[in-house]
CSV table of C-alpha atoms in Angstrom, one decimal:
chain,number,residue,atom,x,y,z
A,110,MET,CA,106.5,106.3,108.0
A,111,ASN,CA,107.2,103.7,110.8
A,112,MET,CA,106.2,100.1,109.0
A,113,LYS,CA,105.1,98.7,112.1
A,114,LYS,CA,103.0,101.9,113.0
A,115,ARG,CA,101.9,102.0,109.9
A,116,LEU,CA,100.1,98.5,110.2
A,117,LEU,CA,99.1,99.1,113.4
A,118,ALA,CA,97.1,101.8,112.3
A,119,THR,CA,95.8,100.0,109.7
A,120,THR,CA,95.2,97.3,111.9
A,121,ALA,CA,93.1,99.9,113.8
A,122,ALA,CA,91.2,101.3,111.3
A,123,THR,CA,90.2,98.0,109.7
A,124,LEU,CA,88.5,96.8,112.9
A,125,VAL,CA,86.5,100.2,112.8
A,126,SER,CA,85.5,99.5,109.5
A,127,GLY,CA,82.0,102.4,108.6
A,128,ALA,CA,82.6,103.7,112.0
A,129,VAL,CA,84.6,106.6,113.3
A,130,MET,CA,87.5,106.3,115.4
A,131,ALA,CA,86.4,109.0,117.8
A,132,ALA,CA,88.7,112.1,119.0
A,133,ASP,CA,88.6,115.6,118.8
A,134,ASP,CA,84.7,116.2,118.7
A,135,GLY,CA,85.1,119.1,116.7
A,136,LEU,CA,85.9,118.1,113.5
A,137,VAL,CA,85.5,114.7,111.5
A,138,VAL,CA,87.6,113.9,108.2
A,139,LEU,CA,86.7,110.9,106.0
A,140,ASP,CA,89.9,109.9,104.4
A,141,TRP,CA,92.3,107.2,103.7
A,142,SER,CA,92.9,104.7,106.3
A,143,GLY,CA,97.0,105.8,107.2
A,144,TYR,CA,96.2,109.5,107.0
A,145,GLU,CA,95.6,110.2,110.5
A,146,ASP,CA,99.5,109.5,110.6
A,147,GLU,CA,100.1,112.8,113.0
A,148,GLY,CA,103.1,113.3,111.2
A,149,PHE,CA,100.6,115.3,108.7
A,150,PHE,CA,99.1,117.9,110.8
A,151,GLN,CA,101.5,118.8,113.9
A,152,LYS,CA,100.3,122.2,114.5
A,153,TYR,CA,96.7,121.0,114.7
A,154,ILE,CA,97.9,118.9,117.5
A,155,ALA,CA,99.6,121.7,119.2
A,156,LYS,CA,96.8,123.8,119.1
A,157,HIS,CA,93.8,121.7,120.2
A,158,GLY,CA,95.5,118.9,122.2
A,159,ASP,CA,93.9,116.4,120.0
A,160,VAL,CA,93.5,114.8,116.8
A,161,PRO,CA,90.8,114.8,114.7
A,162,THR,CA,87.8,112.3,114.6
A,163,PHE,CA,88.4,109.9,111.4
A,164,SER,CA,86.2,107.8,109.5
A,165,PHE,CA,88.2,105.9,106.8
A,166,PHE,CA,87.4,104.7,103.0
A,167,GLY,CA,89.6,101.9,101.1
A,168,GLU,CA,88.5,103.6,97.8
A,169,GLU,CA,87.2,107.3,96.4
A,170,GLU,CA,83.6,105.6,94.8
A,171,GLU,CA,82.9,104.3,98.6
A,172,ALA,CA,83.3,107.9,100.1
A,173,PHE,CA,81.3,108.8,97.8
A,174,GLN,CA,78.9,106.6,98.1
A,175,LYS,CA,78.9,106.7,101.8
A,176,LEU,CA,78.6,110.3,101.7
A,177,ARG,CA,75.4,109.9,99.5
A,178,ALA,CA,73.8,108.0,102.0
A,179,GLY,CA,73.8,110.8,104.4
A,180,PHE,CA,77.3,109.8,106.2
A,181,ARG,CA,78.2,113.8,108.0
A,182,ALA,CA,81.8,114.8,107.8
A,183,ASP,CA,83.5,117.6,107.4
A,184,VAL,CA,86.6,117.4,105.2
A,185,SER,CA,87.5,114.6,102.9
A,186,HIS,CA,90.0,113.6,100.8
A,187,PRO,CA,89.5,112.6,97.0
A,188,CYS,CA,91.6,112.7,94.2
A,189,SER,CA,91.6,114.9,90.9
A,190,GLN,CA,89.3,112.7,88.8
A,191,SER,CA,86.6,112.7,91.5
A,192,VAL,CA,86.1,116.6,92.3
A,193,SER,CA,84.0,117.4,89.6
A,194,LYS,CA,81.9,114.2,89.9
A,195,TRP,CA,81.5,115.1,94.6
A,196,LEU,CA,81.0,118.7,93.0
A,197,GLU,CA,77.8,118.0,90.6
A,198,ALA,CA,76.5,115.5,93.3
A,199,GLY,CA,76.1,118.6,95.7
A,200,LEU,CA,79.1,116.8,98.2
A,201,LEU,CA,81.3,119.9,98.2
A,202,GLU,CA,81.2,123.9,99.6
A,203,PRO,CA,84.1,126.2,98.2
A,204,LEU,CA,87.3,126.7,100.1
A,205,ASP,CA,87.7,130.5,102.0
A,206,THR,CA,91.3,130.6,100.8
A,207,SER,CA,91.3,133.5,102.7
A,208,ARG,CA,91.6,131.3,105.6
A,209,ILE,CA,94.5,129.4,104.0
A,210,ASP,CA,97.6,131.0,105.1
A,211,LEU,CA,100.2,129.8,102.7
A,212,TRP,CA,97.4,129.5,100.1
A,213,ASP,CA,99.8,131.9,97.5
A,214,ASP,CA,102.5,128.5,98.5
A,215,VAL,CA,100.2,125.8,97.0
A,216,ASN,CA,100.9,124.3,93.7
A,217,MET,CA,99.2,126.9,90.7
A,218,GLU,CA,98.5,124.1,88.3
A,219,MET,CA,97.0,121.3,90.5
A,220,LYS,CA,94.8,124.1,92.5
A,221,GLU,CA,93.8,126.3,89.3
A,222,ALA,CA,92.8,122.7,88.3
A,223,PHE,CA,89.7,123.3,90.7
A,224,LYS,CA,88.6,126.4,89.8
A,225,PHE,CA,84.8,126.4,89.4
A,226,ASN,CA,82.5,129.5,88.5
A,227,GLY,CA,85.0,131.9,90.5
A,228,GLU,CA,85.5,129.3,93.6
A,229,TYR,CA,88.2,127.1,94.5
A,230,TYR,CA,86.6,123.4,95.7
A,231,LEU,CA,90.0,121.0,96.3
A,232,LEU,CA,93.2,122.2,98.4
A,233,PRO,CA,95.9,119.9,96.5
A,234,MET,CA,98.0,118.2,99.6
A,235,ASP,CA,99.8,115.2,98.4
A,236,TRP,CA,101.0,113.5,95.0
A,237,GLY,CA,102.9,110.2,93.9
A,238,THR,CA,103.5,107.9,91.4
A,239,THR,CA,102.3,104.6,90.7
A,240,ALA,CA,104.9,101.9,89.5
A,241,LEU,CA,106.1,98.3,88.9
A,242,THR,CA,107.2,97.6,92.1
A,243,TYR,CA,108.8,93.8,93.2
A,244,ARG,CA,110.7,92.0,95.6
A,245,THR,CA,114.2,92.2,94.1
A,246,ASP,CA,115.4,88.8,95.8
A,247,MET,CA,112.4,87.0,94.5
A,248,VAL,CA,112.2,88.4,91.1
A,249,ASP,CA,113.7,87.9,87.6
A,250,MET,CA,115.4,91.2,87.3
A,251,ALA,CA,115.4,90.6,83.6
A,252,LYS,CA,111.7,90.6,83.4
A,253,MET,CA,111.6,94.2,85.8
A,254,ASP,CA,111.5,96.3,82.6
A,255,SER,CA,108.4,96.1,81.4
A,256,LEU,CA,104.4,95.8,82.5
A,257,ALA,CA,103.8,92.5,80.2
A,258,VAL,CA,105.1,91.2,83.8
A,259,PHE,CA,101.7,91.1,84.7
A,260,LEU,CA,100.7,88.3,82.0
A,261,ASP,CA,103.7,86.3,82.9
A,262,PRO,CA,102.6,83.0,83.9
A,263,ALA,CA,106.2,82.8,86.0
A,264,TYR,CA,104.6,85.3,88.8
A,265,ALA,CA,101.0,83.5,88.7
A,266,GLY,CA,99.3,84.1,92.4
A,267,ARG,CA,102.2,86.4,93.4
A,268,ILE,CA,101.2,89.5,92.2
A,269,ALA,CA,98.9,92.0,93.6
A,270,LEU,CA,97.0,95.0,92.0
A,271,PRO,CA,94.8,98.1,93.4
A,272,ASP,CA,91.6,97.6,94.1
A,273,ASN,CA,91.4,101.3,92.5
A,274,VAL,CA,90.1,101.8,89.7
A,275,ASP,CA,91.8,105.0,88.6
A,276,ASP,CA,95.4,103.1,89.2
A,277,ILE,CA,94.0,99.9,87.6
A,278,TYR,CA,93.5,101.2,84.8
A,279,ALA,CA,96.0,103.8,84.1
A,280,LEU,CA,97.9,100.3,84.6
A,281,GLY,CA,95.7,98.9,81.6
A,282,TYR,CA,96.0,101.8,79.5
A,283,LEU,CA,99.7,102.3,79.8
A,284,ALA,CA,100.3,98.5,78.9
A,285,ASN,CA,98.6,99.0,75.6
A,286,GLY,CA,100.2,102.6,74.8
A,287,VAL,CA,97.7,105.1,76.0
A,288,THR,CA,100.0,107.8,78.2
A,289,ASP,CA,96.4,110.5,78.0
A,290,TRP,CA,93.6,109.0,78.9
A,291,SER,CA,91.8,111.9,78.6
A,292,LYS,CA,91.8,111.1,75.0
A,293,ALA,CA,91.1,107.5,75.7
A,294,THR,CA,88.1,106.2,73.1
A,295,ASP,CA,85.9,103.3,73.9
A,296,ALA,CA,88.3,100.6,71.7
A,297,ASP,CA,91.0,102.0,74.2
A,298,PHE,CA,88.8,101.4,77.2
A,299,GLU,CA,88.0,97.8,75.8
A,300,THR,CA,91.5,96.7,75.0
A,301,ALA,CA,92.0,98.0,78.3
A,302,SER,CA,90.1,96.0,79.8
A,303,ALA,CA,90.7,92.5,78.4
A,304,TRP,CA,94.4,93.4,79.3
A,305,LEU,CA,93.2,94.0,83.0
A,306,ARG,CA,90.9,90.2,82.5
A,307,GLN,CA,94.0,88.3,81.6
A,308,ALA,CA,96.2,90.0,84.2
A,309,HIS,CA,93.6,88.8,86.8
A,310,GLN,CA,93.9,85.7,86.2
A,311,ASN,CA,97.8,86.0,88.1
A,312,VAL,CA,96.2,88.5,90.7
A,313,ARG,CA,96.9,87.2,94.0
A,314,ALA,CA,95.0,90.1,95.8
A,315,TYR,CA,93.6,93.9,95.3
A,316,TRP,CA,94.9,95.7,97.9
A,317,ALA,CA,93.3,98.6,99.3
A,318,ASP,CA,95.8,100.8,101.0
A,319,GLY,CA,99.9,100.7,101.3
A,320,ALA,CA,100.1,98.8,104.6
A,321,GLU,CA,97.9,96.0,103.0
A,322,LEU,CA,100.4,95.2,100.1
A,323,ALA,CA,103.4,95.9,102.9
A,324,GLN,CA,101.8,92.6,104.5
A,325,LEU,CA,102.0,90.6,101.0
A,326,MET,CA,105.5,91.6,100.0
A,327,GLY,CA,107.2,91.2,103.4
A,328,SER,CA,105.9,87.7,104.0
A,329,GLY,CA,106.7,86.8,100.0
A,330,GLU,CA,103.2,86.2,99.1
A,331,VAL,CA,103.3,88.9,96.4
A,332,VAL,CA,107.0,89.7,95.1
A,333,VAL,CA,104.9,91.8,92.2
A,334,SER,CA,102.9,94.8,92.6
A,335,TRP,CA,101.7,97.8,90.4
A,336,ALA,CA,102.1,100.1,93.5
A,337,TRP,CA,102.6,103.9,94.9
A,338,SER,CA,105.7,105.0,95.8
A,339,GLU,CA,105.2,104.6,99.7
A,340,THR,CA,105.9,101.0,99.3
A,341,PRO,CA,109.4,101.0,98.0
A,342,ALA,CA,109.9,103.9,100.3
A,343,THR,CA,108.7,102.5,103.5
A,344,MET,CA,109.6,99.4,103.0
A,345,ALA,CA,113.3,100.3,102.0
A,346,ALA,CA,113.4,101.8,104.9
A,347,GLU,CA,112.8,98.7,107.5
A,348,GLY,CA,115.8,96.6,105.2
A,349,LEU,CA,113.7,94.6,102.9
A,350,PRO,CA,114.5,94.4,99.3
A,351,VAL,CA,111.6,96.0,97.5
A,352,GLU,CA,112.3,98.6,94.7
A,353,ALA,CA,109.9,100.4,91.8
A,354,ASN,CA,110.6,100.9,88.4
A,355,ARG,CA,109.3,103.7,87.1
A,356,SER,CA,111.0,103.7,83.9
A,357,THR,CA,109.1,100.6,82.3
A,358,LYS,CA,109.0,100.5,78.6
A,359,GLU,CA,105.3,101.3,78.9
A,360,GLY,CA,106.1,104.3,81.5
A,361,SER,CA,104.2,104.5,84.9
A,362,SER,CA,101.0,106.7,86.4
A,363,SER,CA,101.1,110.2,88.5
A,364,TRP,CA,98.3,110.9,90.9
A,365,PHE,CA,97.3,113.9,93.2
A,366,CYS,CA,94.7,114.4,95.7
A,367,GLY,CA,93.9,117.1,98.0
A,368,TYR,CA,91.4,118.0,100.6
A,369,VAL,CA,87.9,119.2,100.3
A,370,ASN,CA,85.0,120.9,102.4
A,371,LEU,CA,82.4,118.8,102.7
A,372,ALA,CA,78.9,120.7,102.3
A,373,ASN,CA,76.5,120.3,105.4
A,374,GLY,CA,79.3,119.6,107.8
A,375,PRO,CA,78.4,119.0,111.5
A,376,ASN,CA,81.0,121.1,112.8
A,377,PRO,CA,82.0,124.8,112.6
A,378,GLU,CA,84.8,125.6,109.7
A,379,ASP,CA,87.1,127.0,111.9
A,380,LYS,CA,89.2,123.5,113.0
A,381,MET,CA,89.0,122.5,109.7
A,382,TYR,CA,91.3,125.4,108.5
A,383,ASP,CA,93.2,124.7,111.2
A,384,PHE,CA,93.4,121.0,109.6
A,385,PHE,CA,94.5,122.9,106.1
A,386,ASN,CA,97.0,125.2,107.8
A,387,ALA,CA,98.8,122.2,110.0
A,388,TRP,CA,99.0,120.1,106.4
A,389,MET,CA,100.1,123.0,104.4
A,390,ASP,CA,103.1,123.7,107.0
A,391,PRO,CA,106.4,123.3,105.5
A,392,GLY,CA,107.3,120.8,108.2
A,393,SER,CA,104.5,118.7,106.9
A,394,ALA,CA,105.9,118.4,103.7
A,395,ASN,CA,109.3,117.4,104.4
A,396,TYR,CA,107.7,114.6,106.1
A,397,ILE,CA,105.3,113.2,103.7
A,398,VAL,CA,108.3,112.9,101.3
A,399,SER,CA,111.1,111.7,103.6
A,400,GLU,CA,108.8,109.2,105.5
A,401,TRP,CA,106.2,108.0,102.9
A,402,GLY,CA,107.8,108.8,99.3
A,403,TYR,CA,105.1,111.3,98.6
A,404,GLY,CA,104.7,114.5,97.4
A,405,HIS,CA,103.3,117.8,98.7
A,406,GLY,CA,101.1,120.3,97.6
A,407,ASN,CA,103.2,123.4,99.2
A,408,GLN,CA,105.3,124.2,96.1
A,409,THR,CA,107.4,126.5,97.9
A,410,ALA,CA,108.0,124.2,100.1
A,411,MET,CA,108.8,121.0,97.6
A,412,THR,CA,111.3,123.8,95.9
A,413,ALA,CA,113.2,124.3,98.9
A,414,ILE,CA,113.9,120.0,99.3
A,415,GLY,CA,115.6,120.4,96.0
A,416,ALA,CA,115.9,117.8,92.9
A,417,GLU,CA,118.6,115.9,94.5
A,418,GLY,CA,116.1,115.3,97.3
A,419,LEU,CA,113.4,114.4,95.5
A,420,ALA,CA,115.0,112.2,93.3
A,421,GLU,CA,116.3,110.2,96.6
A,422,ALA,CA,112.9,110.0,97.5
A,423,GLY,CA,112.1,108.7,94.2
A,424,LEU,CA,110.0,111.3,92.9
A,425,GLY,CA,112.5,112.8,90.4
A,426,PRO,CA,111.7,113.2,86.7
A,427,VAL,CA,111.6,110.2,84.1
A,428,ASP,CA,112.0,110.2,80.7
A,429,VAL,CA,109.4,107.7,79.3
A,430,PRO,CA,105.8,108.1,79.1
A,431,VAL,CA,103.7,109.2,82.6
A,432,LEU,CA,100.0,108.7,82.4
A,433,ALA,CA,98.7,111.5,84.4
A,434,GLN,CA,95.8,110.4,86.9
A,435,VAL,CA,94.1,114.6,85.4
A,436,PRO,CA,90.0,114.6,85.6
A,437,MET,CA,88.7,112.4,82.4
A,438,ASN,CA,85.6,111.9,80.8
A,439,GLN,CA,83.0,111.1,83.7
A,440,ALA,CA,81.1,108.6,81.3
A,441,LEU,CA,83.8,107.0,80.5
A,442,ARG,CA,84.9,106.9,84.1
A,443,GLU,CA,81.4,105.5,85.3
A,444,LYS,CA,82.1,103.0,82.5
A,445,MET,CA,85.7,102.1,84.0
A,446,ILE,CA,84.4,102.1,87.9
A,447,ALA,CA,81.3,99.1,86.2
A,448,GLU,CA,84.0,97.3,84.7
A,449,PHE,CA,86.7,96.8,86.9
A,450,GLU,CA,83.6,95.2,89.5
A,451,LYS,CA,83.4,92.6,86.8
A,452,ILE,CA,86.8,91.8,86.4
A,453,LYS,CA,87.3,91.7,89.9
A,454,ALA,CA,84.8,89.1,90.5
A,455,GLY,CA,86.3,87.0,86.8
A,456,PHE,CA,83.9,88.4,84.9
């Protein structure tokens, strides 16, 4: 996506934080900032003549609490490890897969992971990686092969980390040799938390979305970050010297997210399924890979892009550990959420 466009979109979202960006009044989408990008759902616009109404969140726990407090939307966009929590809280209704035109093309492993009591609750839509990312013109490249750089005093005040509990603990676990957080122990959690407290001493900012990080790195205020795959993709497209290393000694992380049918949505479901079908179109898959550096839930479309195209987008395989942000023990995740708030506050 054009970086100027993305920054303008994020600025608009920030100005109406907690409010709704009104458009088509027949569909309300509670989403991450940036996903109002019309390139994702062109067929919806062609059919209805307008974009959905969007409300934004910066982190999944924020969205969860907003919905629990009574905010009404038709659709939202959690990532894999939040779905069971939202379901147990009564926030979700099952998908009618007969109304999703390309359901058979959806990544099988991803969709089957969210089949509960014979019903599907997540339409997998986007996936990507989180890795060590840096300004090649402002760092010592010899240090960019290890996550230990986040503790390096040479970069104090020039590091940014995500304001996202799952990404942050993926970093903390990987840095301490844990590559499967579904098997993490309380001792692993304590070790990761202690490491993140050390890293906090070097942090300039905790970023909430890719556009915010792009501003920090584009100005040179931040030169090292733990970042989603969109950052090197979009910034390199703008000619900025930003790269990611998914093959550090300790490894990198992967994640996937999708759309859900929220319980008690304010509108009939027809436009929701039109939105889902527009997103599942192969044109949307090509767009998210080429413009955002993310993968797509339409596995048939991803296969058609081919291994070379995915590698060029930074989505190819790597020969180091990859911590997959799969669903985990919810009690441990709640501890992570609480501890991360303390870490950010300096405790």
